[in-house]
Amino acid sequence: MATPTLLTVNQFADKQPAFTSASLRSLIFNEATNGLAKAGAIVRIGRRVLISEEKFFAWIEAGAK
């Protein structure tokens, strides 16, 4: 099993310049209604919020809401 790529919001924004930190935070804030939570793209460990890069892009390809 491959290790998933988990990135902080700022790391994700730096790696994927099409997404700003602010836009990612907005998506995370609304994760329950936009499908990100169901896709499993957001991982919380304590107060740290991480984004699963693979699941995030799978969510986009599936027709992000």
PDB file of C-alpha atoms in Angstrom:
ATOM      1  CA  MET A   1       0.000   0.000   0.000  1.00  0.00           C
ATOM      2  CA  ALA A   2       1.429   3.345  -1.045  1.00  0.00           C
ATOM      3  CA  THR A   3       1.817   6.073   1.541  1.00  0.00           C
ATOM      4  CA  PRO A   4      -0.623   8.922   0.805  1.00  0.00           C
ATOM      5  CA  THR A   5       0.713  12.409   0.202  1.00  0.00           C
ATOM      6  CA  LEU A   6      -0.625  14.589   3.020  1.00  0.00           C
ATOM      7  CA  LEU A   7       0.084  18.305   2.822  1.00  0.00           C
ATOM      8  CA  THR A   8      -0.776  21.305   4.959  1.00  0.00           C
ATOM      9  CA  VAL A   9      -2.854  24.030   3.312  1.00  0.00           C
ATOM     10  CA  ASN A  10       0.227  26.188   2.672  1.00  0.00           C
ATOM     11  CA  GLN A  11       2.270  23.256   1.335  1.00  0.00           C
ATOM     12  CA  PHE A  12      -0.576  22.304  -1.005  1.00  0.00           C
ATOM     13  CA  ALA A  13      -0.919  25.896  -2.256  1.00  0.00           C
ATOM     14  CA  ASP A  14       2.835  26.117  -2.862  1.00  0.00           C
ATOM     15  CA  LYS A  15       2.875  22.826  -4.770  1.00  0.00           C
ATOM     16  CA  GLN A  16      -0.335  23.515  -6.716  1.00  0.00           C
ATOM     17  CA  PRO A  17      -0.367  27.253  -7.547  1.00  0.00           C
ATOM     18  CA  ALA A  18      -3.834  27.007  -9.139  1.00  0.00           C
ATOM     19  CA  PHE A  19      -5.182  26.912  -5.564  1.00  0.00           C
ATOM     20  CA  THR A  20      -4.580  29.742  -3.093  1.00  0.00           C
ATOM     21  CA  SER A  21      -4.450  29.170   0.649  1.00  0.00           C
ATOM     22  CA  ALA A  22      -7.631  31.223   1.011  1.00  0.00           C
ATOM     23  CA  SER A  23      -9.540  29.170  -1.559  1.00  0.00           C
ATOM     24  CA  LEU A  24      -8.409  25.922   0.065  1.00  0.00           C
ATOM     25  CA  ARG A  25      -9.467  27.163   3.504  1.00  0.00           C
ATOM     26  CA  SER A  26     -12.874  28.048   2.087  1.00  0.00           C
ATOM     27  CA  LEU A  27     -13.226  24.571   0.585  1.00  0.00           C
ATOM     28  CA  ILE A  28     -12.205  23.006   3.910  1.00  0.00           C
ATOM     29  CA  PHE A  29     -14.633  25.221   5.862  1.00  0.00           C
ATOM     30  CA  ASN A  30     -17.466  23.990   3.613  1.00  0.00           C
ATOM     31  CA  GLU A  31     -16.253  20.390   3.339  1.00  0.00           C
ATOM     32  CA  ALA A  32     -19.514  18.904   4.650  1.00  0.00           C
ATOM     33  CA  THR A  33     -21.590  20.509   1.910  1.00  0.00           C
ATOM     34  CA  ASN A  34     -19.171  20.393  -1.037  1.00  0.00           C
ATOM     35  CA  GLY A  35     -18.281  16.694  -0.808  1.00  0.00           C
ATOM     36  CA  LEU A  36     -14.668  16.985   0.363  1.00  0.00           C
ATOM     37  CA  ALA A  37     -15.492  15.258   3.649  1.00  0.00           C
ATOM     38  CA  LYS A  38     -17.220  12.374   1.875  1.00  0.00           C
ATOM     39  CA  ALA A  39     -14.249  12.039  -0.488  1.00  0.00           C
ATOM     40  CA  GLY A  40     -11.914  11.699   2.507  1.00  0.00           C
ATOM     41  CA  ALA A  41      -9.618  14.402   1.150  1.00  0.00           C
ATOM     42  CA  ILE A  42      -9.296  16.228   4.489  1.00  0.00           C
ATOM     43  CA  VAL A  43      -7.436  14.576   7.355  1.00  0.00           C
ATOM     44  CA  ARG A  44      -7.405  16.036  10.849  1.00  0.00           C
ATOM     45  CA  ILE A  45      -4.763  15.102  13.392  1.00  0.00           C
ATOM     46  CA  GLY A  46      -5.386  17.138  16.504  1.00  0.00           C
ATOM     47  CA  ARG A  47      -5.575  20.752  15.358  1.00  0.00           C
ATOM     48  CA  ARG A  48      -3.589  20.100  12.189  1.00  0.00           C
ATOM     49  CA  VAL A  49      -5.566  19.952   8.952  1.00  0.00           C
ATOM     50  CA  LEU A  50      -3.971  18.019   6.109  1.00  0.00           C
ATOM     51  CA  ILE A  51      -5.057  17.520   2.520  1.00  0.00           C
ATOM     52  CA  SER A  52      -4.708  14.164   0.796  1.00  0.00           C
ATOM     53  CA  GLU A  53      -3.421  15.207  -2.595  1.00  0.00           C
ATOM     54  CA  GLU A  54      -4.650  12.079  -4.395  1.00  0.00           C
ATOM     55  CA  LYS A  55      -8.151  12.201  -2.905  1.00  0.00           C
ATOM     56  CA  PHE A  56      -8.439  15.940  -3.494  1.00  0.00           C
ATOM     57  CA  PHE A  57      -7.766  15.537  -7.209  1.00  0.00           C
ATOM     58  CA  ALA A  58     -10.026  12.467  -7.383  1.00  0.00           C
ATOM     59  CA  TRP A  59     -12.770  14.693  -5.891  1.00  0.00           C
ATOM     60  CA  ILE A  60     -12.133  17.319  -8.567  1.00  0.00           C
ATOM     61  CA  GLU A  61     -12.170  14.745 -11.374  1.00  0.00           C
ATOM     62  CA  ALA A  62     -15.444  13.333 -10.043  1.00  0.00           C
ATOM     63  CA  GLY A  63     -17.052  16.725 -10.531  1.00  0.00           C
ATOM     64  CA  ALA A  64     -16.394  18.820  -7.446  1.00  0.00           C
ATOM     65  CA  LYS A  65     -19.424  20.747  -6.242  1.00  0.00           C
TER      66      LYS A  65
END
